[in-house]
Amino acid sequence: MLQSFNFSLKKLSCTSYRFAHHGCKVLVVGGGTGGCAVAAKLSKILGKDEVLILDPSERHYYQPLFTLVGAGVYTLNDSFKLQKNVLPDNAKWIKDSAAEFHPKSNQVITTMGHKINYDFMLLALGLETNYDKIPGLLEGLKNWSGVCSNYSDKYVEKTFQVLKNFESGNAIFTYPNTPVKCPGAPQKICYLVDDYLRKNGKRQKSKIIYNTSLPVIFGVKKYADALWNVVNSRDIEVNLRMNLVEVRSDKKEAVFENLDKPGEKQVMEYSMLHVTPPMSTPYALRTNKELSNPAGFADVDPESLRHITFPNVFAIGDCSSSPNSKTAAAAAAQSAVVFHNLKAVMDGKDVHKVYDGYASCPLVTGYNKCILAEFNYKLEPLETFPISQDKEMTSMYLMKKYLMPPLYWNLMLCGYWNGPATMRKLLHLYMK
Ligand SMILES: Cc1cc2nc3c(=O)[nH]c(=O)nc-3n(C[C@H](O)[C@H](O)[C@H](O)COP(=O)(O)OP(=O)(O)OC[C@H]3O[C@@H](n4cnc5c(N)ncnc54)[C@H](O)[C@@H]3O)c2cc1C
């Protein structure tokens, strides 16, 4: 059925933006980390213009660098390249957003009104940040009030400005009551701030507080134990199940609710407030009940990453319902699975590649220290190096700072990096 549909689509296919109808073999919605990596792989085998990428962004950010931008190690300019220079040459880019999905008729309608028909679709829309969901937060971010956030290109540089101007008082870090991308990032900046204040002789005059909505400091016990040692040894106060609900930037007050005691609120004064905002999948996806689950994520099989209802649809990265930690590292591991399974479906075969839930999180704990957490769906450690990775190590920090960015731009986005699984097998074999 797909084959005959494919034939009719080819006849309809147009290559110019002037026309309102586009057709393609594979439509990739979202050309960020996951979308770009898979588009690169697919366009190599499918040839020119068979892969169409729909994405409105002019810039492609390497978001994992935002932690180090917020800490003043890199600048925002170091963290992005122009989308046109990153997307694969063989693919066609439409600079527009998906506004409506019609998966029964294999069609997407864009914000500008274009209609795109596809044979196969990859959902790669990521997560959006909802700063407006917390009263007073946007105001605080926009004015000079000590409120900052590494989670947006608009505000990430403000973090280091706030840090440099910090003299004394509370530095508060938050984690929202929603799924987030890189669940380690809300606390990485907390450790960097601690380190910065110590180096600059201001730590004695400050109190560092990490307020998280979660019931744990980290989801994987091995690394959670290591992080408790870090916070205890550095005198960082951790409050679990505390959710930011309001920012009163005129008074420099943050209001938190205790999620275990509904209605109980606590007002905390701050000199610095680093906010990780609530997040959700983009509107067009989360409101489409055919494609998304009740939480708004693309409803896929967690092993094959193929859509539960629509066999010609796959999802990758942060917008997928697969219950892994949402990281670029996870998207790298997923990219090989999606590519092989999508290709199998195109060839009329069964899907056979399985994603094990691999994710990694370089938990930066200072300006030269990092705990490299790696784990699977079962929250079991899945470590690349044949050493126990629950230690703070300079080598892991140097890897995050110097090795990961070029690996991302030159290998992953070109379709050549599927995560460290092969390296892990080799290293562990060698050590045996
Ligand atoms: C502060 C911070 C620190 C992080 N640290 C790490 C780390 O150390 N290690 C790590 O592995 N990961 C880290 N991450 C997470 C990582 O960046 C994400 O998990 C990864 O980028 C997800 O890839 P994605 O393709 O799902 O989404 P994205 O890369 O976010 O791409 C989504 C794309 O979809 C597009 N889009 C959105 N809506 C639409 C629409 N309606 N139509 C069309 N296109 C649309 C967007 O423009 C975007 O280009 C961090 C993230 C942040 C913010």
XYZ file of C-alpha atoms and ligand atoms in Angstrom:
485
model
C 0.000 0.000 0.000
C 2.836 2.336 0.930
C 4.545 1.613 -2.391
C 1.564 2.711 -4.518
C 1.055 5.743 -2.306
C 4.707 6.539 -2.751
C 4.298 6.504 -6.549
C 1.415 8.965 -6.497
C 3.292 11.238 -4.118
C 6.325 11.351 -6.387
C 4.097 12.738 -9.123
C 2.854 15.453 -6.804
C 6.303 16.293 -5.517
C 7.469 19.898 -5.898
C 10.859 21.296 -5.023
C 10.124 25.007 -4.844
C 9.023 26.958 -1.802
C 6.617 28.891 -4.065
C 4.292 25.909 -4.168
C 2.068 25.068 -1.269
C 2.433 21.299 -1.752
C 5.557 19.301 -1.050
C 6.107 15.586 -1.248
C 8.940 13.452 0.025
C 9.945 9.961 0.915
C 10.871 10.843 4.506
C 9.721 13.910 6.377
C 11.847 14.774 9.410
C 9.977 17.160 11.682
C 12.627 18.970 13.720
C 16.225 19.312 12.545
C 17.821 19.426 15.993
C 20.108 16.782 17.489
C 18.128 13.635 16.670
C 16.444 14.827 13.493
C 19.660 16.041 11.901
C 21.595 12.864 12.807
C 18.993 10.564 11.246
C 18.435 12.854 8.234
C 22.184 12.642 7.546
C 22.090 8.847 7.578
C 18.945 8.616 5.458
C 19.880 11.186 2.854
C 23.129 9.289 2.196
C 21.213 6.214 1.076
C 18.116 7.838 -0.413
C 19.816 10.543 -2.453
C 18.992 14.155 -3.221
C 15.793 15.734 -1.883
C 14.153 12.478 -0.795
C 14.499 13.618 2.812
C 12.704 16.803 3.748
C 13.505 18.550 7.025
C 10.923 20.867 8.522
C 12.381 23.211 11.142
C 11.918 26.942 11.753
C 15.249 27.604 13.509
C 17.941 29.659 11.844
C 20.478 28.384 14.375
C 21.374 24.873 15.482
C 22.532 24.933 19.100
C 24.715 22.322 20.744
C 22.647 22.640 23.921
C 24.929 20.526 26.156
C 27.387 23.437 25.953
C 24.852 25.743 27.657
C 26.001 24.505 31.081
C 29.520 25.724 30.349
C 28.231 28.941 28.714
C 26.287 29.708 31.905
C 29.470 29.101 33.893
C 31.495 31.476 31.684
C 33.711 28.748 30.180
C 32.348 29.244 26.656
C 30.299 31.996 24.992
C 26.913 31.607 23.327
C 28.626 32.061 19.953
C 30.626 28.895 20.622
C 27.426 26.885 21.044
C 25.755 27.192 17.633
C 26.178 26.946 13.906
C 23.785 28.159 11.242
C 21.179 25.514 10.465
C 21.886 25.796 6.718
C 25.503 24.765 7.346
C 24.578 21.819 9.526
C 21.686 20.084 7.772
C 22.760 17.430 5.248
C 23.350 18.672 1.680
C 21.225 15.920 0.180
C 18.191 16.844 2.248
C 15.774 19.671 1.531
C 15.109 22.142 4.355
C 11.792 23.914 4.754
C 12.210 26.751 7.242
C 8.798 26.504 8.832
C 7.054 24.686 11.712
C 4.600 21.827 11.788
C 1.233 23.248 12.819
C -1.019 20.233 12.216
C -0.359 16.541 11.827
C -2.728 14.338 9.802
C -1.137 10.924 10.151
C -4.047 9.044 8.591
C -3.489 10.902 5.325
C 0.315 11.124 5.727
C 0.204 14.887 5.698
C 1.604 17.756 7.759
C 0.394 21.344 7.474
C 2.900 24.037 8.331
C 2.418 27.342 10.102
C 2.756 29.156 6.764
C 0.099 26.915 5.240
C 2.263 24.543 3.201
C 1.019 20.974 2.889
C 3.646 18.278 3.060
C 2.913 14.695 2.100
C 5.278 11.970 3.151
C 5.697 8.232 2.891
C 7.511 8.005 6.226
C 7.832 10.515 9.023
C 10.309 11.002 11.851
C 9.135 13.112 14.783
C 12.111 14.966 16.280
C 10.582 18.119 17.724
C 12.367 18.099 21.077
C 10.983 19.755 24.202
C 9.986 23.388 24.514
C 10.629 25.536 27.557
C 7.562 27.126 29.172
C 8.947 30.051 31.174
C 5.515 31.711 31.069
C 4.021 28.957 33.242
C 5.602 30.423 36.391
C 4.132 33.810 37.345
C 6.799 36.519 37.536
C 9.555 34.397 35.993
C 9.748 36.071 32.583
C 9.768 39.476 34.215
C 12.605 38.395 36.493
C 14.595 36.991 33.577
C 14.179 40.179 31.584
C 15.140 42.650 34.300
C 18.276 42.852 36.417
C 17.114 40.849 39.399
C 19.450 37.888 39.796
C 17.128 35.496 37.924
C 18.795 33.415 35.209
C 18.431 30.157 33.295
C 20.818 27.988 31.280
C 17.866 26.449 29.425
C 17.430 29.137 26.779
C 19.711 30.845 24.288
C 17.995 34.088 25.379
C 19.029 33.854 29.026
C 22.001 31.496 29.268
C 24.606 34.266 29.103
C 22.847 36.075 31.935
C 23.783 33.236 34.296
C 27.452 34.183 34.277
C 26.629 37.884 34.563
C 24.567 37.170 37.672
C 27.341 34.952 39.050
C 30.056 37.554 38.516
C 27.930 40.170 40.314
C 27.005 37.863 43.204
C 28.350 39.108 46.534
C 26.421 37.286 49.262
C 23.088 35.657 50.148
C 21.159 32.701 48.801
C 21.944 31.123 45.432
C 18.922 28.933 44.648
C 18.674 26.333 41.866
C 15.391 24.754 40.781
C 14.108 21.613 39.031
C 10.483 21.744 37.769
C 7.585 19.343 38.153
C 7.669 18.216 34.487
C 9.949 16.059 32.351
C 13.088 17.992 31.411
C 15.897 17.655 28.921
C 19.160 16.687 30.575
C 17.892 16.048 34.098
C 21.449 16.553 35.402
C 21.821 20.118 34.086
C 19.757 21.825 36.849
C 22.310 20.695 39.432
C 25.485 20.935 37.308
C 25.241 24.730 37.369
C 24.753 24.579 41.141
C 28.136 22.827 41.548
C 29.845 25.224 39.153
C 28.499 28.195 41.101
C 29.752 26.643 44.349
C 33.206 26.200 42.805
C 33.232 29.738 41.375
C 32.251 31.317 44.698
C 34.922 29.332 46.541
C 37.592 30.400 44.042
C 36.483 34.028 44.391
C 36.320 34.073 48.188
C 32.551 34.545 48.373
C 31.396 31.106 49.469
C 31.495 31.951 53.204
C 28.964 34.724 52.624
C 26.598 32.548 50.590
C 24.152 29.707 51.033
C 23.611 27.336 48.103
C 20.232 25.606 47.878
C 19.069 23.030 45.327
C 15.266 22.718 45.321
C 14.046 19.830 43.208
C 10.546 18.557 42.490
C 11.925 15.031 42.312
C 11.949 12.658 45.288
C 15.622 11.812 44.575
C 18.769 13.751 43.720
C 19.359 11.542 40.647
C 17.468 8.571 39.212
C 20.356 6.070 39.221
C 21.365 4.979 42.732
C 25.080 4.610 42.037
C 25.376 8.243 40.887
C 22.837 9.522 43.411
C 25.066 8.189 46.212
C 28.064 9.965 44.672
C 26.103 13.226 44.332
C 24.933 13.103 47.968
C 28.627 12.931 48.926
C 29.303 15.959 46.722
C 26.500 18.100 48.192
C 27.298 17.102 51.768
C 31.007 17.796 51.408
C 30.317 21.212 49.819
C 27.627 22.295 52.251
C 24.906 22.515 49.595
C 21.355 22.280 50.965
C 19.108 19.933 48.972
C 15.332 20.072 49.367
C 13.372 17.314 47.632
C 9.799 17.685 46.312
C 10.065 21.496 46.217
C 8.558 23.080 43.136
C 8.985 26.731 42.091
C 5.539 28.324 41.603
C 6.180 32.083 41.605
C 8.996 34.594 41.279
C 8.655 38.012 42.944
C 11.629 39.689 41.378
C 10.850 43.122 42.877
C 11.400 41.629 46.364
C 13.924 38.977 45.249
C 11.677 36.217 46.578
C 10.987 32.781 45.136
C 7.876 30.866 46.165
C 7.970 27.073 46.323
C 5.247 24.516 46.923
C 5.878 21.301 48.804
C 4.607 18.597 46.461
C 4.077 16.189 49.349
C 1.982 18.693 51.289
C -0.368 20.315 48.763
C -1.099 23.951 49.559
C 2.008 24.373 51.723
C 4.144 27.181 50.327
C 7.549 28.467 51.321
C 8.989 31.869 50.413
C 12.764 32.047 50.017
C 14.883 35.141 49.470
C 17.544 34.942 46.811
C 20.484 36.870 45.419
C 20.799 34.422 42.545
C 17.949 32.250 41.242
C 18.745 29.749 38.496
C 15.518 28.367 37.074
C 15.012 25.205 35.095
C 11.613 25.928 33.544
C 8.647 23.572 33.084
C 8.842 21.846 29.699
C 6.513 20.075 27.284
C 6.577 18.766 23.752
C 5.635 21.438 21.172
C 1.943 22.323 20.872
C 1.331 20.714 17.472
C 2.481 17.339 18.760
C 1.115 17.328 22.284
C -2.375 18.350 21.132
C -2.512 15.693 18.427
C -4.231 12.779 20.122
C -3.513 10.361 17.262
C 0.248 10.769 17.570
C 0.828 11.570 21.224
C 0.253 9.779 24.521
C -1.685 11.482 27.361
C 1.521 13.231 28.487
C 1.942 14.718 25.001
C 4.925 12.593 23.869
C 5.069 10.787 20.507
C 3.634 7.387 21.343
C 6.289 4.897 20.253
C 7.376 1.400 21.129
C 10.319 1.940 23.538
C 12.480 -0.699 21.827
C 11.899 -0.099 18.112
C 10.987 3.625 18.461
C 8.249 2.995 15.898
C 4.871 4.620 16.448
C 2.316 2.409 18.185
C -0.520 3.208 15.735
C 1.133 4.478 12.553
C 3.728 2.015 11.210
C 5.309 4.610 8.897
C 6.040 7.005 11.775
C 9.037 6.946 14.143
C 10.227 9.306 16.860
C 13.619 10.221 18.265
C 14.988 12.351 21.088
C 13.219 14.425 23.683
C 9.722 14.295 22.108
C 9.563 10.496 22.154
C 7.558 8.589 24.778
C 10.457 6.152 25.319
C 11.101 6.378 29.069
C 14.812 7.200 28.890
C 16.590 10.231 30.252
C 16.229 12.971 27.629
C 19.763 13.712 26.460
C 21.691 14.195 23.226
C 23.603 11.057 24.165
C 20.329 9.122 24.175
C 19.426 10.582 20.768
C 22.806 9.388 19.435
C 22.102 5.812 20.523
C 18.544 6.049 19.187
C 19.696 7.364 15.807
C 21.122 3.990 14.720
C 17.998 2.150 15.897
C 15.634 4.539 14.110
C 17.724 4.475 10.948
C 17.897 0.667 10.725
C 14.252 0.131 11.649
C 12.994 2.835 9.302
C 15.073 1.387 6.490
C 13.727 -2.079 7.236
C 10.143 -0.796 7.005
C 10.948 0.984 3.732
C 12.298 -2.307 2.392
C 9.147 -4.123 3.515
C 10.975 -5.982 6.304
C 10.353 -6.318 10.037
C 11.991 -3.998 12.509
C 14.687 -5.744 14.518
C 17.019 -3.124 16.089
C 16.392 -2.548 19.778
C 17.108 0.569 21.837
C 18.145 -0.348 25.392
C 17.394 3.091 26.875
C 21.047 4.189 26.913
C 21.538 7.739 28.123
C 24.485 9.523 29.577
C 24.852 12.656 31.619
C 28.221 14.278 32.278
C 27.530 15.595 35.785
C 29.934 18.504 35.920
C 30.734 19.053 39.605
C 33.255 21.882 39.255
C 35.463 23.743 36.768
C 37.679 20.677 36.354
C 35.574 17.799 37.671
C 32.840 15.597 36.307
C 31.042 12.344 37.131
C 30.102 10.633 33.871
C 26.763 8.901 34.478
C 25.764 6.310 31.865
C 22.779 4.007 32.247
C 19.932 2.145 30.531
C 16.129 1.853 30.797
C 16.447 -0.183 33.989
C 18.510 2.631 35.524
C 21.476 0.245 35.666
C 24.912 1.772 35.048
C 26.151 1.098 31.498
C 29.619 2.554 31.686
C 31.920 3.015 28.705
C 35.207 3.054 30.573
C 36.456 0.015 32.497
C 36.639 2.015 35.725
C 33.901 2.911 38.183
C 32.537 6.182 36.863
C 30.915 7.398 40.065
C 34.068 9.409 40.894
C 34.693 13.063 40.139
C 37.325 13.006 37.403
C 39.234 15.708 35.524
C 39.469 13.451 32.457
C 35.664 13.350 32.163
C 35.489 17.135 32.483
C 38.083 17.553 29.716
C 36.115 15.136 27.558
C 32.930 17.187 28.068
C 34.736 20.459 27.409
C 36.999 19.572 24.476
C 35.992 16.235 22.946
C 32.199 16.239 22.920
C 31.593 19.449 20.903
C 33.665 18.403 17.841
C 32.280 14.873 18.116
C 28.791 16.363 17.956
C 29.366 18.680 14.998
C 31.663 16.482 12.921
C 30.427 12.965 13.629
C 26.962 12.869 15.159
C 25.292 15.472 12.954
C 26.892 13.844 9.904
C 25.370 10.491 10.844
C 28.587 8.811 12.006
C 28.142 8.670 15.784
C 25.707 6.245 17.411
C 26.930 6.534 20.980
C 29.746 4.667 22.672
C 28.328 1.097 22.624
C 31.052 -0.295 20.337
C 33.797 1.499 22.243
C 32.376 0.170 25.502
C 32.467 -3.420 24.253
C 36.047 -3.053 23.024
C 37.314 -1.374 26.191
C 35.704 -3.943 28.456
C 36.960 -6.829 26.308
C 40.491 -5.385 26.392
C 40.403 -5.082 30.196
C 39.245 -8.680 30.588
C 21.171 23.349 29.559
C 21.197 22.028 28.819
C 22.212 21.130 29.087
C 22.243 19.904 28.457
N 23.298 19.054 28.700
C 23.370 17.884 28.046
C 24.505 17.031 28.218
O 25.449 17.351 28.933
N 24.538 15.858 27.553
C 23.524 15.488 26.713
O 23.617 14.419 26.113
N 22.427 16.259 26.528
C 22.330 17.455 27.168
N 21.254 18.276 26.955
C 20.056 17.748 26.271
C 20.138 17.744 24.750
O 20.499 19.008 24.264
C 18.792 17.309 24.199
O 18.384 16.122 24.830
C 18.881 17.062 22.702
O 19.234 18.235 22.032
C 17.539 16.517 22.201
O 17.547 16.422 20.823
P 16.173 16.510 20.007
O 16.521 16.285 18.583
O 15.151 15.647 20.619
O 15.664 18.011 20.255
P 16.364 19.364 19.847
O 17.812 19.195 19.598
O 15.954 20.354 20.871
O 15.698 19.733 18.435
C 14.320 19.951 18.272
C 14.135 20.698 16.970
O 12.747 20.708 16.657
C 12.430 21.971 16.118
N 10.998 22.174 16.308
C 10.317 22.474 17.441
N 9.004 22.582 17.193
C 8.852 22.340 15.857
C 7.723 22.301 14.986
N 6.474 22.542 15.425
N 7.926 22.036 13.685
C 9.174 21.790 13.225
N 10.283 21.799 13.998
C 10.112 22.074 15.290
C 13.301 22.945 16.910
O 13.489 24.145 16.194
C 14.589 22.147 17.062
O 15.518 22.425 16.023
C 21.216 19.553 27.529
C 20.209 20.462 27.241
C 20.199 21.703 27.857
C 19.118 22.707 27.512
